[in-house]
Coordinates of N, CA and C and ligand atoms in Angstrom, one line a residue:
M463 N 0.3 20.2 22.8 CA 0.9 19.4 21.6 C -0.3 19.2 20.6
D464 N 0.1 19.2 19.2 CA -1.0 19.1 18.2 C -1.7 17.8 18.2
I465 N -2.9 17.7 17.8 CA -3.5 16.4 17.6 C -3.1 15.9 16.0
L466 N -2.7 14.7 15.9 CA -2.3 14.5 14.5 C -3.5 13.6 13.9
K467 N -4.0 14.2 12.8 CA -5.0 13.3 12.0 C -4.2 12.3 11.1
V468 N -4.6 11.0 11.4 CA -3.8 9.8 10.6 C -4.7 9.1 9.6
A469 N -4.5 9.1 8.5 CA -5.1 8.3 7.5 C -4.8 6.8 7.7
M470 N -5.6 6.0 8.2 CA -5.3 4.7 8.5 C -6.0 3.6 7.5
P471 N -5.1 2.7 6.9 CA -5.7 1.9 6.0 C -6.6 0.8 6.6
K472 N -7.7 0.5 6.0 CA -8.6 -0.7 6.6 C -7.8 -1.9 5.9
G473 N -8.1 -3.1 6.4 CA -7.6 -4.2 5.7 C -6.2 -4.7 6.3
R474 N -5.4 -5.4 5.4 CA -4.2 -6.2 5.8 C -3.2 -5.4 6.5
I475 N -3.0 -4.0 6.3 CA -2.0 -3.3 7.0 C -2.5 -2.9 8.4
N476 N -3.8 -2.8 8.5 CA -4.3 -2.3 9.6 C -3.8 -2.7 11.1
K477 N -3.9 -4.1 11.3 CA -3.4 -4.6 12.5 C -2.0 -4.3 12.8
P478 N -1.0 -4.6 11.8 CA 0.4 -4.6 12.1 C 0.7 -3.0 12.4
A479 N 0.0 -2.2 11.8 CA 0.3 -0.7 12.0 C -0.2 -0.4 13.4
I480 N -1.2 -0.8 13.9 CA -1.7 -0.5 15.2 C -0.8 -1.1 16.0
K481 N -0.3 -2.2 16.0 CA 0.6 -2.9 16.9 C 1.9 -2.0 17.0
L482 N 2.5 -1.5 15.8 CA 3.7 -0.9 15.7 C 3.5 0.6 16.4
I483 N 2.5 1.3 16.2 CA 2.1 2.6 16.9 C 2.1 2.3 18.3
Q484 N 1.3 1.2 18.8 CA 1.3 1.0 20.3 C 2.7 0.6 20.8
E485 N 3.5 -0.2 20.1 CA 4.8 -0.6 20.6 C 5.7 0.7 20.8
A486 N 5.4 1.8 19.9 CA 6.2 3.0 20.0 C 5.7 3.9 21.2
G487 N 4.7 3.3 21.8 CA 4.4 4.0 23.2 C 3.3 4.9 23.1
F488 N 2.4 4.8 22.0 CA 1.1 5.7 21.8 C -0.1 4.6 22.2
P489 N -0.9 5.1 23.1 CA -1.9 4.3 23.5 C -3.3 4.6 22.5
I490 N -3.4 3.4 21.5 CA -4.4 3.6 20.6 C -5.2 2.3 20.8
P491 N -6.5 2.3 20.5 CA -7.4 1.1 20.5 C -6.9 0.0 19.6
D492 N -7.1 -1.3 20.0 CA -6.7 -2.4 19.2 C -7.7 -2.7 18.2
D493 N -8.9 -2.3 18.2 CA -9.9 -2.6 17.4 C -10.3 -1.6 16.5
L494 N -9.5 -0.8 16.0 CA -9.8 0.4 15.1 C -10.6 -0.2 13.9
D495 N -10.2 -1.3 13.3 CA -10.7 -1.7 12.1 C -12.0 -2.5 12.3
D496 N -12.4 -2.9 13.6 CA -13.6 -3.7 13.8 C -14.8 -2.8 13.9
S497 N -14.5 -1.6 14.2 CA -15.6 -0.7 14.4 C -16.2 -0.2 12.9
R498 N -17.4 0.2 13.0 CA -18.0 0.9 11.6 C -17.7 2.3 11.6
K499 N -17.2 2.9 12.7 CA -16.9 4.4 12.8 C -15.8 4.7 11.9
L500 N -15.9 5.8 11.2 CA -14.9 6.2 10.3 C -13.8 7.1 10.8
I501 N -14.3 7.9 11.9 CA -13.3 8.7 12.5 C -13.2 8.5 14.0
I502 N -11.9 8.0 14.4 CA -11.9 7.5 15.6 C -10.9 8.4 16.5
S503 N -11.2 8.9 17.6 CA -10.3 9.5 18.3 C -9.6 8.8 19.4
A504 N -8.1 9.1 19.4 CA -7.4 8.4 20.5 C -6.7 9.6 21.3
P505 N -7.4 10.1 22.1 CA -6.9 11.4 22.9 C -5.6 11.0 23.7
G506 N -5.5 9.9 24.2 CA -4.2 9.6 25.0 C -2.9 9.6 24.0
A507 N -3.2 9.4 22.8 CA -2.0 9.4 21.8 C -2.0 10.7 21.2
Q508 N -3.1 11.6 21.3 CA -3.1 12.8 20.6 C -3.2 12.5 19.1
M509 N -4.0 11.6 19.1 CA -4.3 11.2 17.4 C -5.8 11.1 17.2
E510 N -6.0 11.4 15.8 CA -7.5 11.1 15.4 C -7.2 10.2 14.1
F511 N -7.9 9.1 14.1 CA -7.7 8.2 13.0 C -9.0 8.4 11.9
I512 N -8.6 8.4 10.7 CA -9.4 8.4 9.6 C -9.4 7.1 8.9
M513 N -10.5 6.3 9.0 CA -10.4 4.9 8.6 C -10.5 4.9 7.0
A514 N -9.6 4.7 6.3 CA -9.8 4.9 4.8 C -9.6 3.6 4.1
K515 N -10.1 3.5 2.9 CA -9.6 2.5 1.9 C -8.1 2.8 1.5
P516 N -7.3 1.7 1.6 CA -5.9 2.0 1.4 C -5.5 2.7 0.1
V517 N -6.3 2.6 -1.0 CA -5.9 3.5 -2.2 C -6.1 4.7 -2.0
D518 N -6.9 5.2 -1.2 CA -7.4 6.6 -0.9 C -6.3 7.3 0.1
V519 N -5.5 6.6 0.9 CA -4.6 7.3 2.0 C -3.9 8.3 1.5
P520 N -3.0 8.1 0.3 CA -2.3 9.4 -0.2 C -3.1 10.5 -0.6
T521 N -4.2 10.3 -1.2 CA -5.2 11.5 -1.4 C -5.6 12.3 -0.2
Y522 N -5.9 11.7 0.9 CA -6.3 12.3 2.1 C -5.2 13.2 2.6
V523 N -4.0 12.5 2.4 CA -2.7 13.1 2.9 C -2.4 14.2 2.1
E524 N -2.3 14.0 0.7 CA -2.1 15.2 -0.2 C -2.9 16.5 0.2
Y525 N -4.2 16.1 0.2 CA -5.1 17.3 0.4 C -5.1 17.9 1.8
G526 N -4.4 17.3 2.6 CA -4.3 17.8 4.0 C -5.5 17.7 5.0
V527 N -6.3 16.7 4.6 CA -7.5 16.5 5.5 C -6.9 15.3 6.6
A528 N -5.7 14.7 6.1 CA -5.0 13.8 7.1 C -3.6 14.4 7.2
D529 N -3.0 14.5 8.5 CA -1.7 15.2 8.5 C -0.6 14.0 8.0
I530 N -0.9 12.9 8.3 CA -0.1 11.7 8.0 C -0.9 10.5 7.7
G531 N -0.3 9.4 7.2 CA -1.0 8.3 6.7 C 0.0 7.1 6.6
I532 N -0.6 6.0 6.7 CA 0.2 4.7 6.6 C -0.4 4.0 5.3
V533 N 0.7 3.7 4.4 CA 0.2 3.1 3.1 C 1.2 2.2 2.6
G534 N 0.8 1.2 1.8 CA 1.7 0.2 1.1 C 2.5 0.9 0.0
K535 N 3.7 0.6 -0.1 CA 4.6 1.1 -1.3 C 3.9 1.0 -2.6
D536 N 3.2 -0.1 -2.8 CA 2.5 -0.4 -3.9 C 1.4 0.7 -4.3
V537 N 0.6 1.1 -3.4 CA -0.4 2.1 -3.5 C 0.4 3.6 -3.8
L538 N 1.5 3.8 -3.1 CA 2.2 5.0 -3.1 C 2.8 5.1 -4.6
M539 N 3.4 4.1 -5.0 CA 3.9 4.2 -6.4 C 2.8 4.3 -7.6
E540 N 1.7 3.6 -7.3 CA 0.5 3.8 -8.4 C 0.0 5.2 -8.3
E541 N -0.4 5.6 -7.1 CA -1.1 7.0 -7.0 C -0.3 8.2 -7.3
N542 N 1.1 8.0 -7.0 CA 2.1 9.1 -7.2 C 1.6 10.5 -7.0
R543 N 1.1 10.6 -5.6 CA 0.7 11.9 -4.8 C 1.7 12.6 -4.5
D544 N 1.3 13.8 -4.3 CA 2.4 14.9 -3.7 C 2.5 14.8 -2.2
V545 N 3.2 13.9 -1.6 CA 3.4 13.8 -0.3 C 4.8 13.4 0.2
Y546 N 5.1 13.7 1.3 CA 6.4 13.2 1.9 C 6.4 11.8 2.4
E547 N 7.4 11.0 1.9 CA 7.4 9.6 2.3 C 8.6 9.8 3.6
L548 N 8.1 9.5 4.8 CA 9.1 9.7 5.9 C 9.7 8.4 6.3
L549 N 9.0 7.3 6.2 CA 9.6 6.2 6.9 C 9.2 4.9 6.5
D550 N 10.1 4.0 6.2 CA 9.7 2.6 5.7 C 9.4 1.8 7.1
L551 N 8.2 1.4 7.3 CA 7.6 0.8 8.6 C 8.0 -0.7 8.7
G552 N 8.4 -1.2 7.6 CA 8.8 -2.6 7.5 C 7.7 -3.6 7.9
I553 N 6.5 -3.2 7.8 CA 5.4 -4.2 8.0 C 4.7 -4.3 6.8
A554 N 3.8 -5.4 6.8 CA 3.0 -5.9 5.6 C 4.0 -6.2 4.5
R555 N 4.9 -6.8 4.7 CA 5.9 -7.1 3.6 C 5.3 -8.2 2.6
C556 N 5.3 -7.7 1.4 CA 5.0 -8.6 0.2 C 5.8 -8.1 -1.0
R557 N 5.5 -8.6 -2.2 CA 6.0 -8.0 -3.4 C 5.0 -8.0 -4.5
M558 N 5.6 -7.2 -5.6 CA 4.8 -6.9 -6.7 C 5.4 -7.8 -7.9
S559 N 4.5 -8.7 -8.4 CA 5.1 -9.6 -9.5 C 4.4 -9.6 -10.7
V560 N 5.1 -10.1 -11.7 CA 4.2 -10.5 -13.1 C 3.9 -11.8 -12.9
I561 N 2.7 -12.3 -13.0 CA 2.3 -13.5 -12.9 C 1.6 -14.2 -14.1
G562 N 1.6 -15.5 -14.3 CA 0.9 -16.1 -15.4 C 0.7 -17.6 -15.1
L563 N 0.1 -18.1 -16.2 CA -0.1 -19.6 -16.1 C 1.3 -20.3 -16.6
P564 N 1.5 -21.3 -16.0 CA 2.9 -22.0 -16.2 C 3.1 -22.3 -17.7
D565 N 2.1 -22.6 -18.5 CA 2.4 -23.1 -19.8 C 2.2 -21.8 -20.8
W566 N 2.3 -20.7 -20.3 CA 2.1 -19.4 -21.2 C 3.3 -19.4 -22.2
T567 N 2.7 -19.1 -23.4 CA 3.8 -18.8 -24.5 C 3.6 -17.3 -24.9
P568 N 4.9 -16.6 -25.1 CA 4.8 -15.2 -25.5 C 4.1 -14.9 -26.8
V569 N 3.2 -13.8 -26.7 CA 2.4 -13.3 -27.8 C 2.6 -11.9 -28.0
M570 N 2.4 -11.3 -29.2 CA 2.7 -10.0 -29.6 C 1.5 -9.2 -28.7
N571 N 2.0 -8.1 -28.2 CA 1.1 -7.2 -27.5 C 0.2 -7.9 -26.5
P572 N 0.8 -8.6 -25.5 CA 0.1 -9.4 -24.6 C -0.9 -8.6 -23.6
R573 N -1.9 -9.0 -23.2 CA -2.9 -8.2 -22.3 C -2.6 -8.5 -20.9
V574 N -2.3 -7.5 -20.1 CA -1.9 -7.5 -18.7 C -3.1 -7.0 -17.8
A575 N -3.6 -7.7 -16.9 CA -4.7 -7.2 -16.0 C -4.1 -7.0 -14.7
T576 N -4.5 -5.8 -14.2 CA -4.0 -5.3 -12.8 C -4.8 -4.4 -12.1
K577 N -4.6 -4.2 -10.9 CA -5.1 -3.1 -10.1 C -4.3 -1.9 -10.2
Y578 N -3.1 -2.1 -10.7 CA -2.1 -1.0 -10.7 C -1.5 -0.7 -12.2
P579 N -2.6 0.1 -13.0 CA -2.2 0.3 -14.4 C -1.2 1.1 -14.5
N580 N -0.9 2.2 -13.8 CA 0.1 3.2 -14.0 C 1.5 2.5 -13.7
L581 N 1.6 1.7 -12.5 CA 2.7 0.9 -12.4 C 3.2 -0.2 -13.4
A582 N 2.1 -0.9 -13.8 CA 2.3 -1.9 -14.7 C 2.9 -1.3 -16.1
S583 N 2.2 -0.2 -16.5 CA 2.5 0.4 -17.8 C 3.9 0.8 -17.7
D584 N 4.3 1.6 -16.6 CA 5.7 2.1 -16.5 C 6.6 0.8 -16.5
Y585 N 6.5 -0.2 -16.0 CA 7.2 -1.3 -15.9 C 7.6 -2.0 -17.3
F586 N 6.4 -2.1 -18.0 CA 6.7 -2.8 -19.4 C 7.3 -1.8 -20.3
R587 N 7.0 -0.4 -20.1 CA 7.5 0.5 -20.9 C 9.1 0.5 -20.8
E588 N 9.6 0.6 -19.5 CA 11.0 0.7 -19.2 C 11.6 -0.7 -19.8
K589 N 10.9 -1.7 -19.8 CA 11.5 -3.0 -20.3 C 11.5 -3.1 -21.9
G590 N 10.7 -1.9 -22.4 CA 10.7 -1.9 -24.0 C 9.7 -2.9 -24.5
Q591 N 8.8 -3.4 -23.7 CA 7.7 -4.4 -24.1 C 6.4 -3.8 -24.2
Q592 N 5.7 -4.0 -25.5 CA 4.5 -3.5 -25.6 C 3.4 -4.3 -25.1
V593 N 2.6 -3.8 -24.4 CA 1.5 -4.6 -23.7 C 0.0 -3.8 -23.7
E594 N -0.9 -4.4 -23.5 CA -2.2 -3.8 -23.5 C -2.7 -3.9 -21.9
V595 N -2.8 -2.8 -21.2 CA -3.1 -2.9 -19.7 C -4.6 -2.9 -19.5
I596 N -5.1 -3.9 -18.6 CA -6.6 -3.9 -18.5 C -6.7 -3.6 -17.0
K597 N -7.3 -2.5 -16.6 CA -7.6 -2.3 -15.1 C -8.7 -3.1 -14.6
L598 N -8.3 -3.9 -13.4 CA -9.5 -4.6 -12.8 C -9.4 -4.1 -11.4
N599 N -10.4 -4.3 -10.5 CA -10.5 -3.8 -9.2 C -10.2 -4.9 -8.0
G600 N -10.1 -6.2 -8.5 CA -10.0 -7.2 -7.5 C -9.9 -8.4 -8.2
S601 N -9.8 -9.6 -7.3 CA -9.6 -10.9 -7.8 C -8.9 -11.0 -9.2
I602 N -7.9 -10.3 -9.2 CA -7.0 -10.2 -10.5 C -6.6 -11.6 -11.0
E603 N -6.4 -12.5 -10.1 CA -6.0 -13.9 -10.7 C -6.9 -14.5 -11.6
L604 N -8.2 -14.1 -11.5 CA -9.2 -14.7 -12.5 C -8.8 -14.5 -13.8
A605 N -8.2 -13.5 -14.1 CA -8.0 -12.9 -15.6 C -7.4 -14.0 -16.5
P606 N -6.1 -14.4 -16.1 CA -5.6 -15.4 -16.8 C -6.3 -16.8 -17.0
L607 N -7.1 -16.9 -15.9 CA -7.8 -18.3 -15.7 C -9.0 -18.3 -16.8
I608 N -9.6 -17.1 -16.9 CA -10.7 -17.1 -17.9 C -10.4 -16.5 -19.2
G609 N -9.2 -16.4 -19.5 CA -8.8 -15.8 -20.8 C -9.0 -14.4 -21.0
L610 N -9.2 -13.4 -19.9 CA -9.1 -12.1 -20.2 C -7.9 -11.5 -20.4
A611 N -6.9 -12.1 -19.8 CA -5.5 -11.4 -19.9 C -4.5 -12.7 -20.1
D612 N -3.3 -12.3 -20.7 CA -2.2 -13.3 -20.8 C -1.3 -13.3 -19.4
R613 N -1.3 -12.0 -18.8 CA -0.5 -12.1 -17.7 C -1.3 -11.3 -16.6
I614 N -0.9 -11.1 -15.4 CA -1.4 -10.1 -14.4 C -0.1 -9.5 -13.7
V615 N -0.3 -8.2 -13.3 CA 0.6 -7.7 -12.5 C -0.1 -7.5 -11.0
D616 N 0.4 -8.2 -9.9 CA -0.4 -8.2 -8.7 C 0.7 -8.4 -7.5
M617 N 0.1 -8.2 -6.4 CA 0.8 -8.5 -5.1 C 0.8 -9.7 -4.6
V618 N 2.0 -10.3 -4.3 CA 2.0 -11.6 -3.7 C 2.5 -11.7 -2.2
E619 N 1.7 -12.1 -1.2 CA 2.2 -12.2 0.0 C 2.6 -13.4 0.3
T620 N 1.6 -14.4 0.7 CA 2.1 -15.8 1.1 C 2.3 -16.7 -0.1
G621 N 1.8 -16.2 -1.2 CA 1.6 -17.1 -2.5 C 0.5 -18.1 -2.5
R622 N -0.3 -18.1 -1.4 CA -1.3 -19.0 -1.4 C -2.5 -18.8 -2.7
T623 N -2.8 -17.6 -2.9 CA -3.7 -17.3 -3.9 C -3.2 -17.9 -5.3
L624 N -1.9 -17.8 -5.6 CA -1.4 -18.2 -6.9 C -1.4 -19.8 -6.8
Q625 N -1.0 -20.4 -5.7 CA -1.0 -21.8 -5.7 C -2.3 -22.5 -5.9
E626 N -3.2 -21.9 -5.2 CA -4.7 -22.5 -5.3 C -5.3 -22.2 -6.6
N627 N -4.8 -21.3 -7.3 CA -5.3 -21.1 -8.8 C -4.3 -21.6 -9.9
G628 N -3.2 -22.4 -9.5 CA -2.3 -22.9 -10.5 C -1.5 -21.8 -11.4
L629 N -1.2 -20.7 -10.7 CA -0.6 -19.6 -11.4 C 0.9 -19.6 -10.8
V630 N 1.9 -19.0 -11.7 CA 3.2 -18.9 -11.2 C 3.8 -17.4 -11.3
E631 N 4.7 -17.1 -10.4 CA 5.2 -15.8 -10.5 C 6.3 -15.9 -11.6
M632 N 6.4 -14.9 -12.6 CA 7.3 -14.9 -13.7 C 8.5 -14.0 -13.4
E633 N 8.1 -12.9 -12.9 CA 9.2 -11.7 -12.5 C 8.7 -11.1 -11.3
E634 N 9.8 -10.9 -10.5 CA 9.4 -9.9 -9.3 C 9.7 -8.4 -9.7
I635 N 8.7 -7.6 -9.3 CA 9.0 -6.3 -9.9 C 9.8 -5.4 -8.7
F636 N 9.2 -5.4 -7.5 CA 9.7 -4.8 -6.4 C 9.1 -5.4 -5.1
Q637 N 9.9 -5.0 -4.0 CA 9.4 -5.6 -2.7 C 8.5 -4.3 -2.1
I638 N 7.6 -4.8 -1.3 CA 6.6 -4.0 -0.9 C 6.6 -3.9 0.7
T639 N 6.6 -2.8 1.3 CA 6.4 -2.7 2.7 C 5.6 -1.3 2.9
S640 N 5.1 -1.3 4.1 CA 4.3 0.0 4.5 C 5.0 1.3 4.8
R641 N 4.6 2.2 4.4 CA 5.4 3.6 4.6 C 4.4 4.5 5.5
L642 N 5.2 5.4 6.1 CA 4.6 6.5 6.7 C 4.7 7.7 5.9
I643 N 3.6 8.3 5.6 CA 3.8 9.5 4.7 C 3.1 10.7 5.5
A644 N 3.5 12.0 5.0 CA 3.0 13.2 5.6 C 2.6 14.3 4.4
N645 N 1.6 15.0 4.8 CA 1.3 16.2 4.1 C 2.4 17.2 4.3
R646 N 2.8 17.8 3.1 CA 3.9 18.8 3.1 C 3.9 20.0 4.2
V647 N 2.5 20.5 4.1 CA 2.2 21.7 5.1 C 2.3 21.3 6.4
S648 N 1.4 20.2 6.8 CA 1.4 19.6 8.1 C 2.9 19.2 8.8
F649 N 3.8 18.7 7.7 CA 5.1 18.4 8.1 C 5.8 19.6 8.8
R650 N 5.4 20.7 8.1 CA 6.1 22.1 8.9 C 5.4 22.5 10.1
M651 N 3.9 22.4 9.8 CA 3.2 23.1 11.1 C 3.1 22.3 12.2
K652 N 3.3 21.0 12.1 CA 3.0 20.0 13.2 C 4.3 19.2 13.3
N653 N 5.4 19.7 13.0 CA 6.8 19.1 12.9 C 7.1 18.5 14.2
E654 N 6.7 19.1 15.3 CA 7.3 18.5 16.6 C 6.5 17.2 16.9
A655 N 5.1 17.2 16.6 CA 4.4 15.9 16.8 C 4.8 14.8 15.7
I656 N 4.9 15.2 14.5 CA 5.2 14.3 13.4 C 6.7 13.6 13.6
Q657 N 7.6 14.6 14.0 CA 9.0 14.2 14.1 C 9.0 13.3 15.4
G658 N 8.3 13.5 16.5 CA 8.3 12.8 17.6 C 7.9 11.3 17.3
L659 N 6.6 11.2 16.7 CA 6.1 9.9 16.3 C 7.3 9.3 15.4
C660 N 7.8 9.8 14.5 CA 8.9 9.2 13.5 C 10.0 8.6 14.3
D661 N 10.4 9.6 15.3 CA 11.6 9.1 16.0 C 11.3 7.7 16.8
K662 N 10.1 7.8 17.6 CA 9.6 6.5 18.2 C 9.4 5.4 17.4
L663 N 8.9 5.6 16.3 CA 8.6 4.4 15.4 C 9.9 4.0 14.9
Q664 N 11.0 4.9 14.6 CA 12.2 4.3 14.0 C 12.9 3.7 15.1
S665 N 12.7 4.0 16.3 CA 13.6 3.1 17.3 C 13.0 1.6 17.5
I666 N 11.6 1.7 17.4 CA 10.9 0.3 17.5 C 11.4 -0.5 16.3
I667 N 11.3 0.1 15.2 CA 11.7 -0.5 13.8 C 13.2 -1.1 14.0
A668 N 14.0 -0.2 14.6 CA 15.3 -0.6 14.7 C 15.5 -1.9 15.6
V669 N 14.8 -1.9 16.7 CA 14.9 -3.0 17.6 C 14.4 -4.2 17.1
K670 N 13.3 -4.1 16.2 CA 12.8 -5.4 15.6 C 13.6 -5.8 14.5
G671 N 14.6 -5.0 14.1 CA 15.5 -5.2 13.0 C 14.8 -5.3 11.6
Ligands
PRP2156 C1 -4.3 -9.5 -2.7 C2 -3.6 -9.7 -4.0 C3 -3.6 -11.2 -4.2 C4 -3.6 -11.7 -2.8 C5 -2.2 -12.0 -2.6 O1 -5.7 -9.7 -2.8 O2 -4.3 -9.0 -5.1 O3 -4.9 -11.6 -4.7 O4 -3.8 -10.6 -2.0 O5 -2.1 -12.7 -1.3 P1 -1.5 -14.2 -0.9 O6 0.0 -14.3 -1.7 O7 -1.3 -14.1 0.5 O8 -2.4 -15.2 -1.4 P2 -6.8 -9.0 -1.7 O9 -6.8 -10.0 -0.7 O10 -6.2 -7.7 -1.4 O11 -8.1 -8.8 -2.4 P3 -8.5 -8.6 -3.9 O12 -8.3 -9.8 -4.9 O13 -9.9 -8.2 -3.8 O14 -7.7 -7.5 -4.4

């Protein structure tokens, strides 16, 4: 059987993704994200994990240095890489929303800060609204608080960050879950291994509802 190279995101998706793969019957270590090692082999599962920054997962998969990867729908939509989206894993659920201060009044050509400039531009273009998108790399909620932007487009999970900073969700753009993606060539060359993993994950997801 082929060894599958898996691009595994560090951070919030990591733990639920490990749990799901384990539940599907693949013996992989619990503590992938605790180690400083960047390539971790799990021979019992016939897998090798490439520990990646979430935003880079689709890039590793498109270039074929990873056969498959686990990535949030948010990153997948923003990066728009040439990969197969195989499965909705149903983990790390959250949403992409337009957020602002509660007393915000509409202005011409508002500034919108976000980590997702492509996604935000597409959203407002489709709505026929002209905005100026400002790319930031983190702590996006700061932008309306300090006057950098009128609104932000960002991920909301528990809502705690918004609440603690006095911000409100104005519009939900779409729901986010993590996806299993595959390199197009790997999907053909390692089809048995990839399909086997997909089937087992799918049964676990079905059981969990
Ligand atoms: C994400 C997102 C929000 C927060 C939402 O940030 O950008 O800031 O989580 O989660 P909550 O609704 O549960 O509060 P992340 O923790 O990835 O860090 P960042 O601000 O550096 O992007």
